[in-house]
PDB file of C-alpha atoms in Angstrom:
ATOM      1  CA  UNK O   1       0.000   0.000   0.000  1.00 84.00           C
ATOM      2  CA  UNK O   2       1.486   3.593  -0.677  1.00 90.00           C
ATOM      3  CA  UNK O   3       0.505   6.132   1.810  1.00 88.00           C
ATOM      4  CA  UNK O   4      -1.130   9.474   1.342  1.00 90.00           C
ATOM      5  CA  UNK O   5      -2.554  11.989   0.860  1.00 96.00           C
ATOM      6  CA  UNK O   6      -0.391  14.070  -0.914  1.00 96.00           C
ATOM      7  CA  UNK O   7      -1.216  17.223  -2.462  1.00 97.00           C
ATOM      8  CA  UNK O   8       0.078  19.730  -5.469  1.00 97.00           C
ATOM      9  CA  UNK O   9      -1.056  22.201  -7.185  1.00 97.00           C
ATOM     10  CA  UNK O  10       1.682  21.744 -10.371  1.00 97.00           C
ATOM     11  CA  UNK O  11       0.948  20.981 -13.959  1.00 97.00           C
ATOM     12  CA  UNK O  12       4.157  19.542 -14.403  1.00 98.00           C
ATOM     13  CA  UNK O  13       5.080  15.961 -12.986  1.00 98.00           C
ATOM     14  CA  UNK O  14       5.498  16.239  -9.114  1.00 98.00           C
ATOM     15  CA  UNK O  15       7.524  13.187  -6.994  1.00 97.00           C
ATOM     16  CA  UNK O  16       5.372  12.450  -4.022  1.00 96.00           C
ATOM     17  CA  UNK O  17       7.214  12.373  -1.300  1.00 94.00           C
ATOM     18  CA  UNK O  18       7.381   8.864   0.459  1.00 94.00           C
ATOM     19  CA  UNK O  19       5.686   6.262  -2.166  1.00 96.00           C
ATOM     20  CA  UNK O  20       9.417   5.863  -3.158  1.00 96.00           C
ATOM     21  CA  UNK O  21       9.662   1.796  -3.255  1.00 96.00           C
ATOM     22  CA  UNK O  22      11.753  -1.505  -4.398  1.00 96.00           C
ATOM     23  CA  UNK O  23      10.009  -3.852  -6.920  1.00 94.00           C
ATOM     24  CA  UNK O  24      11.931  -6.668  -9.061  1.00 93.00           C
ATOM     25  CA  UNK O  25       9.233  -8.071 -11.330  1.00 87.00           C
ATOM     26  CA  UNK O  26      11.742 -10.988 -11.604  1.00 86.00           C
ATOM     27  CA  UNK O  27      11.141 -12.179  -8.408  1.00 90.00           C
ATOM     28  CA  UNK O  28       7.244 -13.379  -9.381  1.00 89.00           C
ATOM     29  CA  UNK O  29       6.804 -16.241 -11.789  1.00 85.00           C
ATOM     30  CA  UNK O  30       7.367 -15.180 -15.564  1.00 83.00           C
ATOM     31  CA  UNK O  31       3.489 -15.355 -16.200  1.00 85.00           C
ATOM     32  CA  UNK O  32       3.087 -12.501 -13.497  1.00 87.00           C
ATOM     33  CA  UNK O  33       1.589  -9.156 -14.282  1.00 88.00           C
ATOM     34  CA  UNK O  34       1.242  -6.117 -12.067  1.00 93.00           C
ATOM     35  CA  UNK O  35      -1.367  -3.601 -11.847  1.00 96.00           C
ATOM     36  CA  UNK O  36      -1.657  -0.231  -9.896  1.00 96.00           C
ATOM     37  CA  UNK O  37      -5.099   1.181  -8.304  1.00 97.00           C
ATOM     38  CA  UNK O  38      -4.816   4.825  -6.965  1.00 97.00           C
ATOM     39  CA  UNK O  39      -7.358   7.311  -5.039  1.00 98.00           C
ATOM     40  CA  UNK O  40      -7.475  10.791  -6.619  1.00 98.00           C
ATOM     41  CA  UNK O  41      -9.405  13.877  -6.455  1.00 98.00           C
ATOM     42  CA  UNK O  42      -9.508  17.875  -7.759  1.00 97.00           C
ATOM     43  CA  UNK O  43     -10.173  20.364  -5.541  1.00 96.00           C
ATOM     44  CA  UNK O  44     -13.933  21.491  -6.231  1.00 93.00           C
ATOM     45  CA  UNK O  45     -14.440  19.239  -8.934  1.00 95.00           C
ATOM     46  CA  UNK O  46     -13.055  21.387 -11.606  1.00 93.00           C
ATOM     47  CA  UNK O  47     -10.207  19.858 -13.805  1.00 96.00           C
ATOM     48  CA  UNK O  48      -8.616  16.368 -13.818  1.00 97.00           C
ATOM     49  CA  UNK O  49      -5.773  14.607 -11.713  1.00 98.00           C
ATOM     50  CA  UNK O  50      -2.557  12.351 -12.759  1.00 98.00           C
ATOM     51  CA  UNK O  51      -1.250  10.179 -11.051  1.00 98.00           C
ATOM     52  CA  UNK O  52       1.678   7.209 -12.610  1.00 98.00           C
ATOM     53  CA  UNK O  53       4.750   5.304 -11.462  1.00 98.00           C
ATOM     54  CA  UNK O  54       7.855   6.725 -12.223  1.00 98.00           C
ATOM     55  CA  UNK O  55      11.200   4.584 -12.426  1.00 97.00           C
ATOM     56  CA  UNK O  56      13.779   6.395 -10.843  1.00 98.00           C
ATOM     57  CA  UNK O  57      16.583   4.049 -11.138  1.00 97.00           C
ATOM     58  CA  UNK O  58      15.992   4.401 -15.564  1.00 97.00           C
ATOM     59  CA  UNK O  59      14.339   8.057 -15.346  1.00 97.00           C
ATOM     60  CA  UNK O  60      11.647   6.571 -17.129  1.00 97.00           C
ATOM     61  CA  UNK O  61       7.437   6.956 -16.622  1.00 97.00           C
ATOM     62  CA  UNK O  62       6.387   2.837 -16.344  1.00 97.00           C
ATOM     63  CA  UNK O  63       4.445   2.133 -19.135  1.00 95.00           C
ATOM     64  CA  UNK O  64       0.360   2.174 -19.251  1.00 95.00           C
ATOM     65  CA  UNK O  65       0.809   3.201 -15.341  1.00 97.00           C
ATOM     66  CA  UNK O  66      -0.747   6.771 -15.877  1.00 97.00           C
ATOM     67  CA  UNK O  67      -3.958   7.138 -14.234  1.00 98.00           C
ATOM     68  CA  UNK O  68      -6.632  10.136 -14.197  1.00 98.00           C
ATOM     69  CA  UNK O  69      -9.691  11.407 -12.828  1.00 97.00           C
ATOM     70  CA  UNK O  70     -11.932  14.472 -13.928  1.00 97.00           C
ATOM     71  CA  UNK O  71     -13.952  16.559 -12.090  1.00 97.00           C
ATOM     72  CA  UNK O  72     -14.240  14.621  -8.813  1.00 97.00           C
ATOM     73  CA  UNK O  73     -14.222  16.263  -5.828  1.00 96.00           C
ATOM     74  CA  UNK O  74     -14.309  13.277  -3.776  1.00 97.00           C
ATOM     75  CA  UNK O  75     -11.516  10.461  -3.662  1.00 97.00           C
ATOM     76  CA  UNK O  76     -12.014   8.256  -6.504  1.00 97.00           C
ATOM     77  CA  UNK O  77     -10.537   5.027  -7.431  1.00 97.00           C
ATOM     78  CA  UNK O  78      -9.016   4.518 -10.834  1.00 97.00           C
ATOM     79  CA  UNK O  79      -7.102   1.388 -11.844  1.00 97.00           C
ATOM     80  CA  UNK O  80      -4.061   0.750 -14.483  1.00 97.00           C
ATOM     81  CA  UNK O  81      -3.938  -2.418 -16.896  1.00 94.00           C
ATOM     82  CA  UNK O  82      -1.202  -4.365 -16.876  1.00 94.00           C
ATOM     83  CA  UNK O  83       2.079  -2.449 -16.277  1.00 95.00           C
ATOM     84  CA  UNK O  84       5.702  -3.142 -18.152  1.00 88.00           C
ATOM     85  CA  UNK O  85       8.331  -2.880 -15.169  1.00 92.00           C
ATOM     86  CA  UNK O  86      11.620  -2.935 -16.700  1.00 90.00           C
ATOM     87  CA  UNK O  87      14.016  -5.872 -15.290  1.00 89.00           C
ATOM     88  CA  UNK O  88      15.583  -5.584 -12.129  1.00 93.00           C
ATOM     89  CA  UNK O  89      15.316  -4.505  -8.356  1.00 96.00           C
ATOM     90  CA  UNK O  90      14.116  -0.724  -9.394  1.00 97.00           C
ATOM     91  CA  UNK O  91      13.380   2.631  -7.381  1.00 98.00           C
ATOM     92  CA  UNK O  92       9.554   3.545  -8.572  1.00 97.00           C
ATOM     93  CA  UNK O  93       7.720   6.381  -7.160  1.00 97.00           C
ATOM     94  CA  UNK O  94       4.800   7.838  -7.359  1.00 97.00           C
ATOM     95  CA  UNK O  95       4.117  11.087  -9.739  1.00 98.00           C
ATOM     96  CA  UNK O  96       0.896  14.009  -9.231  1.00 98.00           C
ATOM     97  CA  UNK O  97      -0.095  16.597 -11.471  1.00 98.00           C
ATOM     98  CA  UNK O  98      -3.225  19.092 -11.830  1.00 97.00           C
ATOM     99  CA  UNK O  99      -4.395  19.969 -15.555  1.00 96.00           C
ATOM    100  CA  UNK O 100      -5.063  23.351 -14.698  1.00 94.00           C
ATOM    101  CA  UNK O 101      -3.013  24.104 -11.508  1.00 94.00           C
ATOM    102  CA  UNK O 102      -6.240  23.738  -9.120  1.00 95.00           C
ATOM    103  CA  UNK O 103      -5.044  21.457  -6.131  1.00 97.00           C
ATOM    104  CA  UNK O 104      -5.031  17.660  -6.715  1.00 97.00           C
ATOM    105  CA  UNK O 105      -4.877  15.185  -3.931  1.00 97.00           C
ATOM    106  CA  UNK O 106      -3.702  11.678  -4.099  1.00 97.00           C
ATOM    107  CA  UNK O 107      -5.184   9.791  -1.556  1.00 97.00           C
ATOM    108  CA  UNK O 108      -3.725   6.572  -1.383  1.00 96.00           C
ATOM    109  CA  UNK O 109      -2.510   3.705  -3.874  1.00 96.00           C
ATOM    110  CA  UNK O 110      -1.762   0.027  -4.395  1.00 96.00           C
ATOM    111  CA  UNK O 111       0.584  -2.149  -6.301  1.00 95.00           C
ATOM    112  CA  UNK O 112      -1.276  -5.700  -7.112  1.00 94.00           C
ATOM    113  CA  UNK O 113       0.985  -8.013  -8.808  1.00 93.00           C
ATOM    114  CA  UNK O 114      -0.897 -11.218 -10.315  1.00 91.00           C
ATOM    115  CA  UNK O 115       1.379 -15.064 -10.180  1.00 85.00           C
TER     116      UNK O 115
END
């Protein structure tokens, strides 16, 4: 589970601090798939929120990870398909942005990895 909330008001792609975490996709079965579920919202329901996983260790956004949701006021939960993690024990972390610089808040988030 990564912890929140965590809140920004940027447009551009903002690290949120302490979702920083170790994942080696190698170490599940080679039919094993991961998937992310996060909990966003937009301060008074005007504009959308972003959230993805970012690899820090390749500087890379992880494919198909990036997540949105518009015009919700309230926590929402929006899920990923499957996810391409590069090879390797990584650094990911998680990365918030507003559309329109009104404040976005991620709530809270959750790596599932299917074996």
């Amino acid at each position: 589970s990564i912890i929140g909330p965590i809140t920004t008001t940027s447009s551009s792609w903002y690290d949120a601090p302490g979702t920083d975490f170790y994942l080696n996709i190698k170490d599940y079965n080679s039919n094993s798939y991961a998937t992310w579920e996060a909990s966003l919202k937009v301060a008074h329901g005007n504009g959308t929120a972003y959230a993805r996983i970012y690899d820090v260790t390749h500087g890379i956004a992880v494919n198909g990870s990036e997540v949105a949701v518009s015009n919700k006021a309230d926590l929402t939960q929006v899920y990923s398909g499957s996810l391409n993690f590069w090879a390797g024990n990584n650094l990911y972390r998680v990365q918030i942005k507003s559309l329109n610089t009104f404040e976005v808040t991620f709530g809270s988030g959750r790596l599932k990895i299917t074996y």
